[in-house]
Amino acid sequence: MSESNVVTLKSTEEQQDLIIQSPASGLCLQGSLRVPGDKSISHRALMLGAIAQGETIIKGLLLGEDPRSTAACFRALGAEISELNTEEVRVRGIGLGQLQEPVDVLNAGNSGTTMRLMLGLLASHPGLFFTVTGDSSLRSRPMSRVVKPLQQMGAQIWGRQGNSLAPLAIQGTLLKPIHYHSPIASAQVKSCILLAGLMTEGQTTVTEPALSRDHSERMLKAFGAQLSIDPETNSVTITGQAHLQGQNVIVPGDISSAAFWLVAGAIVPGSELCIENVGVNPTRTGILEALSMMGADIELENQREVAGEPVADLRVRYGKLKACEIAGNLIPRLIDEIPILAVAAVFAQGTTVIKDAAELRVKESDRIAVMASELNRMGAKVTELPDGLEITGGTPLKGAEVNSHTDHRIAMSLAIAALNATGTTTIHGAEAAAISYPDFFESLIKIIK
Ligand code: S3P
């Protein structure tokens, strides 16, 4: 990749260091850019394409490591998936209930979505045996949140620590429909149960305490599943034994990736950025609401609907930010954006409190502990709460050595913080960005003026 005076990448065999050297004269960010395809929608398009009848054509697929893990798993389960590229991926589905027994362990890599959603499908394939694993981060993340409801449906699943950690072994069996009241607002849990429900005779309902992202519901409907939604109770009901037909899917840009540029544009003096073609599904736009509470200057332009998902171009201009409180039902609508919101809070006047977000402790890293420790290394005032962060803004940041803890969103959040720090910041483990944003560094270089 090309490098600039500000951004340098140093690679060894094991890892990459991103070095950001902020010029004494300052820098600003200008221009238009496109973010890669939405990760959640990319996973679902590959999975539903694989279990539908006929061909699914996906345009704009995210080429990150996580969807590559999904594609590899579903190829091993019998689906034909063409080489992954952003223009057009063709998936020849095998039909509902027709997954094949793989000859080896299914590896979900770093991807919680791959493992949790796939478990719903595997558990409901009678007579087949599967083993699933992931990288060291995924092997430490809780799987009981999907194993328990699947067991209520009759699933046979075994794993480490009381069947709660991968590697997991699954003996597929005929499942029965249930009404599951999920204790957490999690689209991964909801989607896992809905996919398992697809294979049952009868109706499966998931009720969650707050609404989580609804991409599965939208896409299942588009593929022909019978689905009803009760917004009053945050419940979704799916009728089993549906006929799923392959579709054309156009994946919008990922708002979770756009979030890095929204915050960068808002905190770096003199900046103006336009992020084009971003998915603005209301279950994902909590970041826009939080930044607006902080006083950020963000406009939605050219709002439109593309293949069942709302899309817009997002324009952000630098401006002064103020602290806010982020809590409650807003949390599931911005759960992946909290690391970068913490960076925004460091540059906002006052004390920002983020709470009700204990889920962050079981993401790709413990994002509460990691963001507090790494931002504090740069001179920020961040305190860990059991379920969030307290951030007192206004103290200037100084360059430091920080670490991604192999978490893609931490690597990119620290890179944005470094743009506004004096001196040199080195981010160890920067290669993690490729999980969801392989071109992140190129885009960064392109907009630095
Ligand atoms: C996702 C749901 C969220 C999110 C993850 C992707 C999905 O996780 O954090 O990055 O695609 O369903 P939870 O459902 O565990 O909250």
Coordinates of N, CA, C and O in Angstrom, one line a residue, residues 334-417:
L334 N -26.1 0.6 18.8 CA -24.8 1.1 18.6 C -23.7 0.3 19.2 O -22.6 0.8 19.4
I335 N -24.0 -0.9 19.5 CA -23.1 -1.8 20.3 C -21.7 -1.8 19.8 O -20.7 -1.7 20.5
D336 N -21.6 -2.0 18.4 CA -20.3 -2.1 17.8 C -19.5 -0.8 17.7 O -18.4 -0.7 17.4
E337 N -20.3 0.3 17.9 CA -19.7 1.7 17.7 C -19.2 2.3 19.0 O -18.7 3.4 19.1
I338 N -19.3 1.6 20.1 CA -18.9 2.2 21.4 C -17.4 2.5 21.5 O -17.0 3.5 22.0
P339 N -16.5 1.6 21.0 CA -15.1 2.0 21.0 C -14.8 3.3 20.3 O -14.1 4.2 20.9
I340 N -15.4 3.5 19.2 CA -15.2 4.8 18.5 C -15.9 6.0 19.1 O -15.4 7.1 19.1
L341 N -17.1 5.7 19.7 CA -17.8 6.7 20.5 C -17.0 7.2 21.7 O -17.0 8.3 22.1
A342 N -16.2 6.2 22.3 CA -15.4 6.6 23.4 C -14.3 7.5 23.0 O -13.9 8.5 23.7
V343 N -13.8 7.4 21.7 CA -12.8 8.3 21.2 C -13.5 9.7 21.0 O -12.9 10.7 21.4
A344 N -14.7 9.7 20.5 CA -15.4 11.0 20.4 C -15.5 11.7 21.8 O -15.3 12.9 21.9
A345 N -15.8 10.9 22.8 CA -16.0 11.4 24.1 C -14.8 12.0 24.7 O -14.8 13.0 25.5
V346 N -13.6 11.5 24.3 CA -12.3 12.0 24.8 C -12.2 13.5 24.3 O -11.5 14.3 25.0
F347 N -12.8 13.8 23.2 CA -12.6 15.2 22.6 C -13.9 16.0 22.9 O -14.0 17.1 22.3
A348 N -14.8 15.5 23.7 CA -16.0 16.3 24.0 C -15.8 17.0 25.3 O -15.2 16.5 26.2
Q349 N -16.5 18.1 25.5 CA -16.4 18.9 26.7 C -17.3 18.2 27.8 O -18.5 18.0 27.5
G350 N -16.8 17.9 28.9 CA -17.6 17.3 30.0 C -17.4 15.8 30.1 O -16.5 15.2 29.5
T351 N -18.2 15.2 31.0 CA -18.0 13.7 31.2 C -19.1 12.9 30.6 O -20.3 13.1 30.9
T352 N -18.7 12.0 29.7 CA -19.7 11.1 29.0 C -19.8 9.8 29.8 O -18.7 9.3 30.2
V353 N -21.0 9.4 30.0 CA -21.2 8.1 30.7 C -21.9 7.1 29.7 O -22.9 7.4 29.1
I354 N -21.2 6.0 29.6 CA -21.8 4.9 28.7 C -22.1 3.8 29.7 O -21.2 3.3 30.4
K355 N -23.4 3.4 29.8 CA -23.7 2.3 30.7 C -24.7 1.3 30.0 O -25.1 1.5 28.9
D356 N -25.1 0.2 30.7 CA -25.9 -0.9 30.2 C -25.3 -1.6 29.1 O -25.9 -2.1 28.2
A357 N -23.9 -1.6 29.0 CA -23.2 -2.1 27.9 C -22.2 -3.2 28.3 O -21.2 -3.4 27.7
A358 N -22.6 -4.0 29.3 CA -21.8 -5.1 29.8 C -21.4 -6.1 28.7 O -20.4 -6.8 28.7
E359 N -22.3 -6.2 27.6 CA -22.0 -7.0 26.5 C -20.7 -6.8 25.9 O -20.1 -7.7 25.3
L360 N -20.2 -5.5 26.0 CA -18.9 -5.2 25.4 C -17.8 -6.0 26.0 O -16.7 -6.2 25.3
R361 N -18.0 -6.6 27.1 CA -16.9 -7.4 27.8 C -16.7 -8.8 27.1 O -15.7 -9.4 27.3
V362 N -17.7 -9.2 26.3 CA -17.6 -10.5 25.6 C -17.6 -10.3 24.1 O -18.1 -11.2 23.4
K363 N -17.1 -9.2 23.6 CA -16.9 -9.1 22.1 C -15.6 -9.6 21.7 O -15.0 -10.4 22.5
E364 N -15.0 -9.2 20.6 CA -13.8 -9.8 20.1 C -12.7 -9.6 21.2 O -11.7 -10.3 21.2
S365 N -12.8 -8.5 22.0 CA -12.0 -8.4 23.2 C -12.9 -7.8 24.3 O -14.1 -7.5 24.0
D366 N -12.4 -7.7 25.5 CA -13.2 -7.0 26.5 C -13.0 -5.5 26.2 O -12.1 -4.8 26.6
R367 N -14.0 -5.0 25.4 CA -13.8 -3.6 24.9 C -13.9 -2.5 25.9 O -13.4 -1.4 25.7
I368 N -14.5 -2.8 27.1 CA -14.5 -1.8 28.2 C -13.1 -1.7 28.7 O -12.5 -0.6 28.8
A369 N -12.5 -2.8 29.1 CA -11.2 -2.8 29.7 C -10.1 -2.3 28.7 O -9.3 -1.4 29.0
V370 N -10.2 -2.7 27.5 CA -9.2 -2.4 26.5 C -9.3 -0.9 26.1 O -8.2 -0.2 26.0
M371 N -10.5 -0.4 25.8 CA -10.5 1.0 25.5 C -10.1 1.9 26.6 O -9.4 2.9 26.4
A372 N -10.4 1.5 27.9 CA -10.0 2.3 29.0 C -8.4 2.3 29.1 O -7.8 3.4 29.1
S373 N -7.9 1.1 29.0 CA -6.4 1.1 29.2 C -5.7 1.7 28.0 O -4.7 2.5 28.2
E374 N -6.1 1.5 26.8 CA -5.3 2.1 25.7 C -5.5 3.6 25.5 O -4.6 4.3 25.3
L375 N -6.7 4.1 25.7 CA -6.9 5.6 25.7 C -6.2 6.2 26.8 O -5.6 7.3 26.7
N376 N -6.1 5.6 28.0 CA -5.4 6.2 29.1 C -3.9 6.3 28.9 O -3.2 7.2 29.3
R377 N -3.4 5.3 28.1 CA -2.0 5.3 27.7 C -1.7 6.6 26.9 O -0.6 7.1 26.9
M378 N -2.7 7.1 26.2 CA -2.5 8.3 25.4 C -2.8 9.6 26.2 O -2.8 10.7 25.7
G379 N -3.1 9.4 27.5 CA -3.3 10.6 28.3 C -4.8 10.9 28.6 O -5.1 12.0 29.1
A380 N -5.7 10.1 28.1 CA -7.2 10.4 28.3 C -7.6 10.1 29.7 O -6.8 9.4 30.5
K381 N -8.8 10.5 30.1 CA -9.3 10.3 31.5 C -10.5 9.3 31.3 O -11.6 9.8 31.2
V382 N -10.2 8.1 31.3 CA -11.3 7.1 31.1 C -11.3 6.1 32.3 O -10.3 5.6 32.7
T383 N -12.5 5.9 32.9 CA -12.7 5.0 34.0 C -13.6 3.9 33.6 O -14.6 4.1 32.9
E384 N -13.2 2.7 33.9 CA -14.1 1.5 33.6 C -15.3 1.5 34.6 O -15.1 1.7 35.8
L385 N -16.5 1.2 34.1 CA -17.6 0.9 34.9 C -17.9 -0.6 34.7 O -17.5 -1.2 33.6
P386 N -18.6 -1.3 35.6 CA -18.9 -2.7 35.3 C -19.5 -2.9 33.9 O -19.3 -3.9 33.2
D387 N -20.4 -2.0 33.6 CA -21.2 -2.1 32.3 C -20.9 -1.0 31.4 O -21.8 -0.6 30.6
G388 N -19.8 -0.3 31.4 CA -19.5 0.8 30.5 C -18.3 1.6 30.8 O -17.3 1.0 31.4
L389 N -18.3 2.8 30.5 CA -17.2 3.7 30.6 C -17.6 5.1 31.1 O -18.7 5.5 30.7
E390 N -16.7 5.7 31.8 CA -16.9 7.1 32.1 C -15.7 7.9 31.6 O -14.6 7.6 31.9
I391 N -16.0 8.9 30.7 CA -14.9 9.5 30.0 C -15.0 11.0 30.2 O -16.0 11.6 29.8
T392 N -14.0 11.6 30.8 CA -13.9 13.0 30.9 C -13.1 13.6 29.8 O -11.9 13.3 29.7
G393 N -13.8 14.4 29.0 CA -13.1 14.9 27.7 C -12.3 16.2 28.0 O -12.4 16.7 29.1
G394 N -11.6 16.6 27.0 CA -11.0 17.9 27.0 C -9.5 17.8 27.3 O -8.8 18.9 27.2
T395 N -9.0 16.7 27.7 CA -7.5 16.6 28.0 C -6.8 16.2 26.6 O -7.2 15.2 26.0
P396 N -5.9 17.0 26.2 CA -5.2 16.7 24.9 C -4.5 15.3 24.9 O -4.0 14.9 26.0
L397 N -4.6 14.6 23.8 CA -4.0 13.2 23.8 C -2.5 13.4 23.3 O -2.2 14.2 22.5
K398 N -1.7 12.5 23.9 CA -0.3 12.4 23.4 C 0.0 11.1 22.8 O -0.6 10.0 23.2
G399 N 0.8 11.0 21.7 CA 1.1 9.8 21.1 C 1.7 8.8 22.1 O 2.4 9.2 23.0
A400 N 1.4 7.5 21.9 CA 1.9 6.5 22.8 C 1.9 5.1 22.0 O 1.5 5.0 20.9
E401 N 2.5 4.1 22.7 CA 2.4 2.7 22.1 C 1.1 2.1 22.6 O 0.9 2.0 23.9
V402 N 0.3 1.7 21.7 CA -1.0 1.0 22.2 C -1.2 -0.3 21.4 O -0.4 -0.6 20.5
N403 N -2.2 -1.0 21.8 CA -2.4 -2.4 21.3 C -3.8 -2.7 20.9 O -4.7 -2.3 21.7
S404 N -4.0 -3.3 19.8 CA -5.4 -3.6 19.3 C -6.0 -4.8 20.1 O -7.2 -5.0 20.0
H405 N -5.2 -5.5 20.8 CA -5.7 -6.8 21.5 C -6.4 -7.7 20.4 O -7.4 -8.3 20.8
T406 N -5.9 -7.7 19.2 CA -6.4 -8.4 18.1 C -7.9 -8.1 17.8 O -8.5 -9.0 17.2
D407 N -8.3 -7.0 18.1 CA -9.7 -6.6 17.9 C -9.8 -5.5 16.9 O -9.3 -4.4 17.0
H408 N -10.5 -5.8 15.7 CA -10.5 -4.9 14.6 C -11.0 -3.5 15.0 O -10.5 -2.5 14.6
R409 N -12.1 -3.5 15.8 CA -12.7 -2.2 16.1 C -11.8 -1.3 17.0 O -11.8 -0.1 17.0
I410 N -11.0 -2.0 17.8 CA -10.1 -1.3 18.7 C -9.0 -0.7 17.9 O -8.6 0.4 18.0
A411 N -8.4 -1.5 16.9 CA -7.3 -1.1 16.1 C -7.7 0.2 15.4 O -7.0 1.2 15.4
M412 N -8.9 0.2 14.8 CA -9.4 1.4 14.0 C -9.7 2.6 14.9 O -9.4 3.7 14.5
S413 N -10.3 2.3 16.0 CA -10.6 3.4 16.9 C -9.4 4.1 17.4 O -9.3 5.4 17.5
L414 N -8.3 3.3 17.7 CA -7.1 4.0 18.2 C -6.4 4.8 17.1 O -5.8 5.8 17.3
A415 N -6.6 4.3 15.9 CA -6.0 5.0 14.7 C -6.6 6.4 14.6 O -6.0 7.4 14.4
I416 N -8.0 6.5 14.8 CA -8.7 7.8 14.7 C -8.2 8.7 15.9 O -8.0 9.9 15.7
A417 N -8.1 8.1 17.1 CA -7.7 8.9 18.3 C -6.3 9.5 18.0 O -6.0 10.6 18.3

